[in-house]
PDB file of C-alpha atoms in Angstrom:
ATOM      1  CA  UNK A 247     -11.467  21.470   0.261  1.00 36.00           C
ATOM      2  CA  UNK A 248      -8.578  19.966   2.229  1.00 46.00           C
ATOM      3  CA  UNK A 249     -10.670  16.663   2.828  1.00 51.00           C
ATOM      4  CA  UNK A 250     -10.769  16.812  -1.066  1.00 51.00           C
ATOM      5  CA  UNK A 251      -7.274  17.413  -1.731  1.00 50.00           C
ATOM      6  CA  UNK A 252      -6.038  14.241   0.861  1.00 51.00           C
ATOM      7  CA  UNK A 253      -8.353  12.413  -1.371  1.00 54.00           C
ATOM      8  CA  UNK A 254      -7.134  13.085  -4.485  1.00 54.00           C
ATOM      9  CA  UNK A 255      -3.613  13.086  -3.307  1.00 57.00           C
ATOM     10  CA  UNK A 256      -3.797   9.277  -2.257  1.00 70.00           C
ATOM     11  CA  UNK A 257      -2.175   6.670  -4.667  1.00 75.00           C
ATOM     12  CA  UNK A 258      -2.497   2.714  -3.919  1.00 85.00           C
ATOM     13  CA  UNK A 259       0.081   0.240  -5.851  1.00 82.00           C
ATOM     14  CA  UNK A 260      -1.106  -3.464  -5.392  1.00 88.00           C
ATOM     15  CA  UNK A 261       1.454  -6.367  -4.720  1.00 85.00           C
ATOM     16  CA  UNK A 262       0.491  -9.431  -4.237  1.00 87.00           C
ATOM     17  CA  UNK A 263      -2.818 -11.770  -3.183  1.00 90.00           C
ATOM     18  CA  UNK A 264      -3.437 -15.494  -2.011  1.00 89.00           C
ATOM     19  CA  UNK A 265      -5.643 -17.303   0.075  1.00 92.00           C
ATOM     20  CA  UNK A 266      -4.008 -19.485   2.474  1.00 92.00           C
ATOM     21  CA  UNK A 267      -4.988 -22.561   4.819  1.00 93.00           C
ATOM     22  CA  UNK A 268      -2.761 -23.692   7.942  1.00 92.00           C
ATOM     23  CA  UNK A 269      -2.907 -26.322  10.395  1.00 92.00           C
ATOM     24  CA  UNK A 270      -2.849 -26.278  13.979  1.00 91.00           C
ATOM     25  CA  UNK A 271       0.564 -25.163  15.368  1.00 91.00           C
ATOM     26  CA  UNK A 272       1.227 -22.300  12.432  1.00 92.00           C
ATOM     27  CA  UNK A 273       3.523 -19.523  13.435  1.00 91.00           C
ATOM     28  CA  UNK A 274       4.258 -16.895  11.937  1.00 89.00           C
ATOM     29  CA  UNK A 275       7.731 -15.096  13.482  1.00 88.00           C
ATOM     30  CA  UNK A 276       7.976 -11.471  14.457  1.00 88.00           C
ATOM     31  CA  UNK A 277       8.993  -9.937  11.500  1.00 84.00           C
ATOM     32  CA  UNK A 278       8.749  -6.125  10.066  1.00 82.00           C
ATOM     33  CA  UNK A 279       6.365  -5.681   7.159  1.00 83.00           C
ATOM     34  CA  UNK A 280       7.480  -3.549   3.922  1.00 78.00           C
ATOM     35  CA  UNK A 281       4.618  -3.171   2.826  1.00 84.00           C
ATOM     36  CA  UNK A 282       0.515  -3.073   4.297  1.00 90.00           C
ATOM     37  CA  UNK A 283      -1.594  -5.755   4.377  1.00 94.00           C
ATOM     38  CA  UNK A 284      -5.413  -6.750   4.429  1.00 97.00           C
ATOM     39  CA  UNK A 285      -6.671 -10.018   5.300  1.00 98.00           C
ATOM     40  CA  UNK A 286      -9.999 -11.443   5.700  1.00 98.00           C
ATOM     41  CA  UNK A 287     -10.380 -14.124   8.339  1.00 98.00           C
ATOM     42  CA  UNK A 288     -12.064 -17.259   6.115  1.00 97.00           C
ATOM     43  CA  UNK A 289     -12.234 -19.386   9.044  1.00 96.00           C
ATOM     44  CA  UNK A 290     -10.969 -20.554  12.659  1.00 97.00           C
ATOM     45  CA  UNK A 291      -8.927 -18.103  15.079  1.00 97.00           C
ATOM     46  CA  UNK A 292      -5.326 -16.473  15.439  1.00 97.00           C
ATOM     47  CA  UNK A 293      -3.721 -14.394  17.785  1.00 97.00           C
ATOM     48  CA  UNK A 294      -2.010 -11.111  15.812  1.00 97.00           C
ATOM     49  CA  UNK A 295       0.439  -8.955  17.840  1.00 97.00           C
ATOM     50  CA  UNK A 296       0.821  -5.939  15.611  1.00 96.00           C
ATOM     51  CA  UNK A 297       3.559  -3.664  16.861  1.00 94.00           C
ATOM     52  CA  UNK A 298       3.428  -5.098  20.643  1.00 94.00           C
ATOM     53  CA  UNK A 299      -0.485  -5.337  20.852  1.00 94.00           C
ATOM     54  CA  UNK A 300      -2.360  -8.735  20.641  1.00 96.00           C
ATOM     55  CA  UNK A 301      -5.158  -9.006  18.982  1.00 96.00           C
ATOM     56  CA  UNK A 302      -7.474 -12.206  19.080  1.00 96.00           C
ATOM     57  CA  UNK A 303      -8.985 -12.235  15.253  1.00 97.00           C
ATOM     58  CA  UNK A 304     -11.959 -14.839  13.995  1.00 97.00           C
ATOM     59  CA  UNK A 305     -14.021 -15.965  10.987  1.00 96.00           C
ATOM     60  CA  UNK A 306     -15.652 -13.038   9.882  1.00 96.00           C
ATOM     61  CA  UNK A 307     -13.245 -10.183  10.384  1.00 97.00           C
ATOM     62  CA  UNK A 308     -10.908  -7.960   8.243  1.00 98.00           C
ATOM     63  CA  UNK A 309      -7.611  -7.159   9.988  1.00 98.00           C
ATOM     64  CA  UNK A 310      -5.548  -4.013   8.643  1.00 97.00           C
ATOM     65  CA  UNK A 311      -1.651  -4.463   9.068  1.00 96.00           C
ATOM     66  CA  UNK A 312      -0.172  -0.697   8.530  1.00 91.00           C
ATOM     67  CA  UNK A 313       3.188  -0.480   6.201  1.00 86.00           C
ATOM     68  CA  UNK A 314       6.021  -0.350   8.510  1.00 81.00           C
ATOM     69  CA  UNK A 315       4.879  -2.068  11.496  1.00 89.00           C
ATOM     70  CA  UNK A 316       5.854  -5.218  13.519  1.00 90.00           C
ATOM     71  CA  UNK A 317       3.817  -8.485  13.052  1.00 94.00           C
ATOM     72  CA  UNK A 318       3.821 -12.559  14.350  1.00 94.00           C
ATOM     73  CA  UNK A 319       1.055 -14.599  14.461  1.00 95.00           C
ATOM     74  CA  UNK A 320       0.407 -17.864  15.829  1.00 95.00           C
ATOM     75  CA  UNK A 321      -3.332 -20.158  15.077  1.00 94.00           C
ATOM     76  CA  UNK A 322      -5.707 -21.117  17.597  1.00 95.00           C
ATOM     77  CA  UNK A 323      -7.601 -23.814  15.676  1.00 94.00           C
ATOM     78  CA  UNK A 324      -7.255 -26.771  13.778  1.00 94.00           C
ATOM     79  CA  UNK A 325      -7.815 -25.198  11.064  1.00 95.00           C
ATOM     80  CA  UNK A 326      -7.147 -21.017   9.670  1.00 96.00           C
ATOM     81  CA  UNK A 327      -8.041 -19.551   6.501  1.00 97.00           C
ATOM     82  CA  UNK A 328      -8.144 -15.941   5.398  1.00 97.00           C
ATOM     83  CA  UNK A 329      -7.184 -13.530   2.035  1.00 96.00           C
ATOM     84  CA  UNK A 330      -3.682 -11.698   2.465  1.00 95.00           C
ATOM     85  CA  UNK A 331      -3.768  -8.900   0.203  1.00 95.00           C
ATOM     86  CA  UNK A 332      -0.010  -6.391   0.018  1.00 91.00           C
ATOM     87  CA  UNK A 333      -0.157  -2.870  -1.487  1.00 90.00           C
ATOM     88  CA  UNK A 334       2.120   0.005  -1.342  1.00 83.00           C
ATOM     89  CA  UNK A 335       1.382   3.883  -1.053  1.00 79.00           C
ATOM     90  CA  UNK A 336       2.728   4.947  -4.014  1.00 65.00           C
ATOM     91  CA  UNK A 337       1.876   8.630  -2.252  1.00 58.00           C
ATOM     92  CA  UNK A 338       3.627   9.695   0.895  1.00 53.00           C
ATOM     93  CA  UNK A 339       1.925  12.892   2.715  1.00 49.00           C
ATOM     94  CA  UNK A 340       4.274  12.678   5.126  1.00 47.00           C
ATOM     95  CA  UNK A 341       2.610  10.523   8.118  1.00 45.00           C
ATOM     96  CA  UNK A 342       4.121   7.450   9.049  1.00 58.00           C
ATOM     97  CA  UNK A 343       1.129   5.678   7.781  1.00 71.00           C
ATOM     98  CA  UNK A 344      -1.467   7.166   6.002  1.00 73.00           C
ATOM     99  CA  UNK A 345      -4.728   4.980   6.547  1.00 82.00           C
ATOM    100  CA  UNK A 346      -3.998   4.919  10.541  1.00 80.00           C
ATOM    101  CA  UNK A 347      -2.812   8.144  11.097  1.00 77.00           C
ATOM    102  CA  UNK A 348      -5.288  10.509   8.699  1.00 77.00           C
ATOM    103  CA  UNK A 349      -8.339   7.978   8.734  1.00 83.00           C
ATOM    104  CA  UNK A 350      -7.919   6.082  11.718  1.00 86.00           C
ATOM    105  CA  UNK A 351      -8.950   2.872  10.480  1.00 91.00           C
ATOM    106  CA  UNK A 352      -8.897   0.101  13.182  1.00 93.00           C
ATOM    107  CA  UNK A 353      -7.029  -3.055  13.141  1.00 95.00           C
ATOM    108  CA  UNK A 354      -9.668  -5.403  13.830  1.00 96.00           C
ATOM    109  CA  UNK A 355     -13.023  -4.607  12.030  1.00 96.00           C
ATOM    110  CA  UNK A 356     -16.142  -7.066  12.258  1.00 96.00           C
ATOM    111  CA  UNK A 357     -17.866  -7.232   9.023  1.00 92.00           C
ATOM    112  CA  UNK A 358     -21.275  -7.782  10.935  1.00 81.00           C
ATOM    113  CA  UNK A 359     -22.898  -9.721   8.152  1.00 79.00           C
ATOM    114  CA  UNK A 360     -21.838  -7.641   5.309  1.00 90.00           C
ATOM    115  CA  UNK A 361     -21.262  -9.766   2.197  1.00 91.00           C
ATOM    116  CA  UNK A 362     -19.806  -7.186   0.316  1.00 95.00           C
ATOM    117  CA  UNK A 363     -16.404  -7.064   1.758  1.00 96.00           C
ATOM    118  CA  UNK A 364     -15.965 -10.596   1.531  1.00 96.00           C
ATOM    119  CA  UNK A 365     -16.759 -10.437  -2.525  1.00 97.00           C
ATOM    120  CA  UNK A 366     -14.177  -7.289  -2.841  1.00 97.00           C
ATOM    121  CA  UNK A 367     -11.608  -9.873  -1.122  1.00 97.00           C
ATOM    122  CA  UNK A 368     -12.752 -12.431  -3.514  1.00 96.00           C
ATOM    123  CA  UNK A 369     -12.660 -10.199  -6.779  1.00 95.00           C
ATOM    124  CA  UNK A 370      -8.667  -9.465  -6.155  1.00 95.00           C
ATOM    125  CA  UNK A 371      -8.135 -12.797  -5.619  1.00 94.00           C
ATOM    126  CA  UNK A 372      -9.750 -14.241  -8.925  1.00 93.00           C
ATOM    127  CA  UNK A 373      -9.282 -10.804 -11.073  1.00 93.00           C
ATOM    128  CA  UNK A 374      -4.925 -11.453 -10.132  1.00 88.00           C
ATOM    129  CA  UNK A 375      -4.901 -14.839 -11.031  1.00 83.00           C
ATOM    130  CA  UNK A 376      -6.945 -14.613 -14.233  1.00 85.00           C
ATOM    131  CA  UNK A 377      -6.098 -14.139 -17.343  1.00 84.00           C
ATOM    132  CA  UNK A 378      -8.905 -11.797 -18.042  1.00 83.00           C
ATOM    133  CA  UNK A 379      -7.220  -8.270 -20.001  1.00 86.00           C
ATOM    134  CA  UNK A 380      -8.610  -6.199 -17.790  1.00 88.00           C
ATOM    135  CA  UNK A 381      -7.636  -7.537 -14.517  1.00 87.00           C
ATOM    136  CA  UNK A 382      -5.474  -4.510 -13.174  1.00 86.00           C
ATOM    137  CA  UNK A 383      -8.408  -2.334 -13.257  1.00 90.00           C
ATOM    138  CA  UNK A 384     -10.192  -5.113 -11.540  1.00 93.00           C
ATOM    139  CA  UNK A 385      -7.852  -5.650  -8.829  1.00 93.00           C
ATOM    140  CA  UNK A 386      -6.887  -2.066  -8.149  1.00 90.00           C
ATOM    141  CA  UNK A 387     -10.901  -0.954  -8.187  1.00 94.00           C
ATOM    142  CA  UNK A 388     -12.048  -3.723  -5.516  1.00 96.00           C
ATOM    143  CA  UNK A 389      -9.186  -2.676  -3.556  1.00 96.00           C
ATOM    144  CA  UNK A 390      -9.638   0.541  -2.878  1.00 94.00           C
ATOM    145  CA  UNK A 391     -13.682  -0.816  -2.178  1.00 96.00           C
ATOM    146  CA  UNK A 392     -12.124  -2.649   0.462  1.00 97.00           C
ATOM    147  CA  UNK A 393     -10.252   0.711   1.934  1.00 94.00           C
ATOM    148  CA  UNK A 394     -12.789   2.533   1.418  1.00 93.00           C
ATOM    149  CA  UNK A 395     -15.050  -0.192   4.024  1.00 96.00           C
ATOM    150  CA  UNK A 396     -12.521   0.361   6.175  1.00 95.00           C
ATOM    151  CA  UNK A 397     -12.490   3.776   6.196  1.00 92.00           C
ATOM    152  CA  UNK A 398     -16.250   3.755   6.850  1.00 92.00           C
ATOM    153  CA  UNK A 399     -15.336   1.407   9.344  1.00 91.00           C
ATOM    154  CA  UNK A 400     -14.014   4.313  11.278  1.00 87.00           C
ATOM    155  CA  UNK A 401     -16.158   7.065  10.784  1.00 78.00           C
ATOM    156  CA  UNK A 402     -15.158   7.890   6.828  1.00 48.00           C
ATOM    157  CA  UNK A 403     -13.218  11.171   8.283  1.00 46.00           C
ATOM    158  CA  UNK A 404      -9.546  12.086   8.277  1.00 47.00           C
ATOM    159  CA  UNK A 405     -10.586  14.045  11.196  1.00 44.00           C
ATOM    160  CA  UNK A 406      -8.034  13.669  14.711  1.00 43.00           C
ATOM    161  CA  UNK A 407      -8.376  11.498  17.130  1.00 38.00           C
ATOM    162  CA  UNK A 408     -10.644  12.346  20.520  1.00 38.00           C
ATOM    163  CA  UNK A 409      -7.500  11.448  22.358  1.00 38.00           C
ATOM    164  CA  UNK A 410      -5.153  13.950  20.539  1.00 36.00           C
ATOM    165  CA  UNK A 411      -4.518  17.187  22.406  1.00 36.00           C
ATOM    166  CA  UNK A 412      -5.468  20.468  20.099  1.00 37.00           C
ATOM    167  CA  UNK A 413      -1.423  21.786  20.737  1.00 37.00           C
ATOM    168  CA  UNK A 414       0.157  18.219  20.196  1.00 36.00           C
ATOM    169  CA  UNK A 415       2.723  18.082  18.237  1.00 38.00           C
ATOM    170  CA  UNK A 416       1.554  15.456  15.881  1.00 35.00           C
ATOM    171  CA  UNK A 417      -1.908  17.719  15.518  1.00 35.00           C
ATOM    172  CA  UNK A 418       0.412  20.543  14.593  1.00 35.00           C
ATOM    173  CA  UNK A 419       2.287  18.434  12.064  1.00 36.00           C
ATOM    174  CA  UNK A 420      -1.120  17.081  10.585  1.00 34.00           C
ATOM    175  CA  UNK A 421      -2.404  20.743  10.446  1.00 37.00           C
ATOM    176  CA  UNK A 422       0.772  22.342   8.960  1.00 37.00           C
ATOM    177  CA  UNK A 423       0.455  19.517   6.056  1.00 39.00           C
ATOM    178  CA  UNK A 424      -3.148  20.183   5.373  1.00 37.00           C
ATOM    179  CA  UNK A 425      -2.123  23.905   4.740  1.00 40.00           C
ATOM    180  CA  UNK A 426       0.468  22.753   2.772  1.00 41.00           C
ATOM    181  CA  UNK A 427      -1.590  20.923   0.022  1.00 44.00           C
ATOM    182  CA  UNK A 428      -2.491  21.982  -3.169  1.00 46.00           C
ATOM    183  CA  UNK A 429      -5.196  22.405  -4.990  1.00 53.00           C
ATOM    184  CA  UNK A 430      -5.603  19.890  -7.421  1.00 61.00           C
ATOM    185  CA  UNK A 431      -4.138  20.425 -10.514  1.00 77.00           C
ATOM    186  CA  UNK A 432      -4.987  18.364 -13.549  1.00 83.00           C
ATOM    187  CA  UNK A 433      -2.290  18.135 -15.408  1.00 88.00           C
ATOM    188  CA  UNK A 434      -0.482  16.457 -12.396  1.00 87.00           C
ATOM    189  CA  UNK A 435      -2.969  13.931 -11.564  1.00 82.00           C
ATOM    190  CA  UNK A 436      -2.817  12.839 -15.321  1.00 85.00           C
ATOM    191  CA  UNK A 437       0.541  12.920 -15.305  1.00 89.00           C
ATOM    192  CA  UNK A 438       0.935  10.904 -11.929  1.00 85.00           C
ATOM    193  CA  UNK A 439      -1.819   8.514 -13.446  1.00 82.00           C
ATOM    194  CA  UNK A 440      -0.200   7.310 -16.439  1.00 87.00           C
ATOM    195  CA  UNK A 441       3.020   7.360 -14.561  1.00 88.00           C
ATOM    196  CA  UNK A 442       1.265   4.675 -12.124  1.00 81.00           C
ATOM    197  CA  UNK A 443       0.043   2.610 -15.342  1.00 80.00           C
ATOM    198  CA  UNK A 444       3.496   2.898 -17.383  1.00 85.00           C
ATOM    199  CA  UNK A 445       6.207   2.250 -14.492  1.00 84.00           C
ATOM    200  CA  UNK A 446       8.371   1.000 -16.521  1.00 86.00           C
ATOM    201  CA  UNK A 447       8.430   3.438 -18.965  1.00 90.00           C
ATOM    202  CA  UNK A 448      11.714   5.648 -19.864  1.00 89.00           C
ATOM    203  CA  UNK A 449      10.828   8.845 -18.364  1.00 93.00           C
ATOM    204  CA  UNK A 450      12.699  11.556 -19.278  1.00 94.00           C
ATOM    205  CA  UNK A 451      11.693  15.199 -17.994  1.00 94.00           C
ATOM    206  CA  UNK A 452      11.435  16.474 -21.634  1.00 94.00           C
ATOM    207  CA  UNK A 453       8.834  13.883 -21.915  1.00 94.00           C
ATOM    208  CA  UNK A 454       7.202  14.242 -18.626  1.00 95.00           C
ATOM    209  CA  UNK A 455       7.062  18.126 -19.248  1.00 95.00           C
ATOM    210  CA  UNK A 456       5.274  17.459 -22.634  1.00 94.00           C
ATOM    211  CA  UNK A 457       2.614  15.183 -20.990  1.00 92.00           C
ATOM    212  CA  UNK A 458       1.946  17.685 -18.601  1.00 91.00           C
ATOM    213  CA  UNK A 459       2.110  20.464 -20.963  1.00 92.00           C
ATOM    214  CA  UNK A 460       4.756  22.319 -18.015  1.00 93.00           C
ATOM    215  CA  UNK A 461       8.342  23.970 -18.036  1.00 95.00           C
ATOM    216  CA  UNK A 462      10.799  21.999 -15.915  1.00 94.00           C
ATOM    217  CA  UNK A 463      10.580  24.376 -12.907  1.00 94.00           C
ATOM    218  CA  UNK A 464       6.950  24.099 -12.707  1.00 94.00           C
ATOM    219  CA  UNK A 465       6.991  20.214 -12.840  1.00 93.00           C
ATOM    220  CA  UNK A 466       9.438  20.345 -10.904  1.00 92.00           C
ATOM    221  CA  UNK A 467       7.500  22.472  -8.160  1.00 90.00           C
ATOM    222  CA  UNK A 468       4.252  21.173  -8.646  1.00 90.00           C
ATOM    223  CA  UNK A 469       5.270  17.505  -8.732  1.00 89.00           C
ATOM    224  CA  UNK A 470       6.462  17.812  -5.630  1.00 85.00           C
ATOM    225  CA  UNK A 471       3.863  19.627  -4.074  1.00 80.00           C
ATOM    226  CA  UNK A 472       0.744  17.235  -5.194  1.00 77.00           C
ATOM    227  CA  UNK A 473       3.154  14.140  -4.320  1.00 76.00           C
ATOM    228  CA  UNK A 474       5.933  14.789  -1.736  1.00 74.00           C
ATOM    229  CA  UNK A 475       7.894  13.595  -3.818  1.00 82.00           C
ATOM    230  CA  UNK A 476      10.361  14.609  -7.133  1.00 90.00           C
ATOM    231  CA  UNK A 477       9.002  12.793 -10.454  1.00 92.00           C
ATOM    232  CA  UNK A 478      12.717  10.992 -10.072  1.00 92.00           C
ATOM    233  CA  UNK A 479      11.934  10.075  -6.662  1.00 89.00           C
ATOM    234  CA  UNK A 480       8.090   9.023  -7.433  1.00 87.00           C
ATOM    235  CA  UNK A 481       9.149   6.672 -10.478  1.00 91.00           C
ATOM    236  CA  UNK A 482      12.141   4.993  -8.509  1.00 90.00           C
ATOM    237  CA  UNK A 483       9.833   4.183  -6.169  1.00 87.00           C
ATOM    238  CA  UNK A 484       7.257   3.000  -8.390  1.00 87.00           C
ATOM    239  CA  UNK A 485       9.682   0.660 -10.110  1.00 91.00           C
ATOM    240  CA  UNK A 486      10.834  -0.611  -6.393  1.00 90.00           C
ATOM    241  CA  UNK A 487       6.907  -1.674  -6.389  1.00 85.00           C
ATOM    242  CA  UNK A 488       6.982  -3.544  -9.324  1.00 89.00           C
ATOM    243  CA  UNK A 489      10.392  -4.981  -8.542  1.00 91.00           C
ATOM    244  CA  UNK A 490       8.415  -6.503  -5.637  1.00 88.00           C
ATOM    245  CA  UNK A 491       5.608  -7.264  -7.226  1.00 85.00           C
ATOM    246  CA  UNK A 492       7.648  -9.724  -9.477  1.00 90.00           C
ATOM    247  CA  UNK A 493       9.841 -10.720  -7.228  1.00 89.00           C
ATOM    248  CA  UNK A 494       6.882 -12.632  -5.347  1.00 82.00           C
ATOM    249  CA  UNK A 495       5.205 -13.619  -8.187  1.00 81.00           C
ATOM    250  CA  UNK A 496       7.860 -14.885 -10.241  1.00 87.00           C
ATOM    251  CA  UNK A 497      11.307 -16.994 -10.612  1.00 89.00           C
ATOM    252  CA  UNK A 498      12.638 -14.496 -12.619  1.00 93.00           C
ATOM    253  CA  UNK A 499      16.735 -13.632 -11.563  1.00 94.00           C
ATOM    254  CA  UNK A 500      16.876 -10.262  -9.281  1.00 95.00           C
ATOM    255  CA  UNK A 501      19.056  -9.321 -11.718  1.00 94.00           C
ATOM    256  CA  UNK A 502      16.778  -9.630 -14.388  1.00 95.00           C
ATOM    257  CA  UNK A 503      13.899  -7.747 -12.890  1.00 95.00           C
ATOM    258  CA  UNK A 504      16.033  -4.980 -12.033  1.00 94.00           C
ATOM    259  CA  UNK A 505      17.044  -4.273 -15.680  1.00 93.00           C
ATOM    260  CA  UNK A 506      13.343  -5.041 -16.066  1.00 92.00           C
ATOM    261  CA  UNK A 507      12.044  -1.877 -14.063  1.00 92.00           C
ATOM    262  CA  UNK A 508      14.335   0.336 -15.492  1.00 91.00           C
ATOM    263  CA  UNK A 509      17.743  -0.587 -13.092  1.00 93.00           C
ATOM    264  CA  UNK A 510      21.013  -1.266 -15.015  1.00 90.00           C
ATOM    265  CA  UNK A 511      23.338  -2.015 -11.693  1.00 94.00           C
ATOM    266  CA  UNK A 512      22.029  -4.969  -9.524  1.00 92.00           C
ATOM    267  CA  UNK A 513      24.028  -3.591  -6.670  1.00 94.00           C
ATOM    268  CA  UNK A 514      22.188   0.081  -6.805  1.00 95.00           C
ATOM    269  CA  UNK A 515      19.192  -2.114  -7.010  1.00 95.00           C
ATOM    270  CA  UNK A 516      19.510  -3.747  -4.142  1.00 94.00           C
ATOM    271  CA  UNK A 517      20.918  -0.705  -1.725  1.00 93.00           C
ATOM    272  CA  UNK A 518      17.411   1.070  -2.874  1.00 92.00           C
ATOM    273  CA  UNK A 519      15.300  -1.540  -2.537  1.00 91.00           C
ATOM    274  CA  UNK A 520      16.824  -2.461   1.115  1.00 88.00           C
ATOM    275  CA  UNK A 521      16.117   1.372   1.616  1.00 85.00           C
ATOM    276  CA  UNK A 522      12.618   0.951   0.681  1.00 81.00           C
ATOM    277  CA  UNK A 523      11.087  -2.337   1.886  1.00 80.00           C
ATOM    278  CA  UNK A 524      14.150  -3.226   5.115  1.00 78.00           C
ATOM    279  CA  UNK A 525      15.103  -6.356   3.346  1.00 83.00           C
ATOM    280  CA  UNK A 526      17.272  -6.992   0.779  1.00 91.00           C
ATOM    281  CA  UNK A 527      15.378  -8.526  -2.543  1.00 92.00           C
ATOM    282  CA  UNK A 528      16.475 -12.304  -1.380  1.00 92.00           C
ATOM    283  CA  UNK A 529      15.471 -11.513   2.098  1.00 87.00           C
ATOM    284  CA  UNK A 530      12.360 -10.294   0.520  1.00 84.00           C
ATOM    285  CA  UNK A 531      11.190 -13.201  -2.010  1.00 86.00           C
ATOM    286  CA  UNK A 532      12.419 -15.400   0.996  1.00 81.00           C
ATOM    287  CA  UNK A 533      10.508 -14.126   3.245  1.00 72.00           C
ATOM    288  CA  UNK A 534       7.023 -14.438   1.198  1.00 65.00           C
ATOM    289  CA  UNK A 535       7.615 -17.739   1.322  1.00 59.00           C
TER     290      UNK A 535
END
């Protein structure tokens, strides 16, 4: 039952996807990612050094870049290729990072021949840059098939590490949590569901209380207790997603996709969304490109 309600519990908002190709002598500085990442390694050779740790990555291998940590890169080969896919938790459950810490997946996983991962990869790719209607169901079903590889990468269980000490604190912490969780109620995942397909939406909490057929104190209570979050909290931070959604994948003026996504000061805008991602939105868009 707690396996089931981590499970449920788990929102992913995609961000951005492209395939890139760079010569010999690419480097990427050490920067801080906002965001996680997935890439799959098309062809030739890198070094990765992911928050101090190098990592020699190859044709043929998916590397997992946790939100929050520290990343440069630098090619080995003529010539590298991979997919670089960014998504968001729109969920926190209160560990630094959810994938790593609760599922342990691995940095570096070898696909070992297994052609599947590679079309998953491919389907976000050509499902974002299509014009095909349904293309967000596209690209937000192949990417959770390409978490869920990785999880089974690592054993498919949010179970603790071999290495972690039954009285450590962080086994205490992930214990407490579990306890913590509720059971799954309904009306919240449907509410938190068409929250994550209507972001931009004007919420109020007369209408989120009518969606979810609740009084304000049980919204209130519940909301918070299925998402760690407030439903004000939750949709500011869902808009912050889209804001940088767009701001990668379009010209459009910051100030322009903030009234966009439901901001009506620029300046509040940007404080929140330094809060959020560690870069202001120029730094941001700059950095991307």
């Amino acid at each position: 039952m707690e396996q089931n309600q981590l499970y449920t519990a788990m929102r992913f908002y995609f961000l951005y996807v492209d395939r890139y190709v760079f010569g010999a002598g690419w480097v990427f500085p050490d920067s801080h990612l906002p965001y996680a990442m997935v890439r799959y390694i098309l062809r030739g050779s890198a070094e990765f050094v992911v928050d101090g740790r190098s990592f020699l990555v190859h044709e043929g291998q998916v590397v997992y870049l946790p939100d929050g940590c520290r990343l440069s890169c630098h090619t080995m080969d003529q010539t590298f290729e991979f997919y670089s896919i960014r998504f968001k938790s729109a969920t926190q459950l209160g560990a630094e990072d959810l994938l790593r810490d609760h599922f342990h997946i691995r940095l570096v996983n070898d696909c070992a021949g297994d052609a599947s991962i590679l079309s998953y990869f491919d389907q976000v790719y050509r499902s974002a840059t299509s014009q095909n209607p349904g293309k967000a169901f596209r690209v937000r079903g192949n990417l959770e098939l390409i978490i869920a590889w990785l999880v089974e990468q690592a054993g498919g269980q949010p179970a603790r590490s071999s290495t972690v000490r039954e009285d450590t604190p962080f086994t205490l912490r992930y214990d407490l949590h579990l306890n913590r969780l509720p059971q799954q109620d309904p009306r919240i995942g449907a509410l938190v569901d068409y929250i994550v397909d209507h972001p931009t939406e004007q919420f109020t909490t007369e209408s989120l209380c009518r969606t979810a057929n609740l009084s304000p104190s049980s919204l209130r209570r519940l909301f918070k207790r299925y998402t760690g979050k407030s439903p004000g909290a939750f949709i500011q931070d869902l808009r912050l997603m889209v804001a940088a959604r767009r701001l990668l994948v379009t010209d459009a003026r910051i100030s322009d996709i903030a009234y966009e996504v439901g901001f009506e000061d620029p300046n509040y805008f940007s404080r929140m969304f330094r809060r959020n991602f560690g870069a202001s939105p120029q730094e941001y868009r700059r950095n991307a490109q």
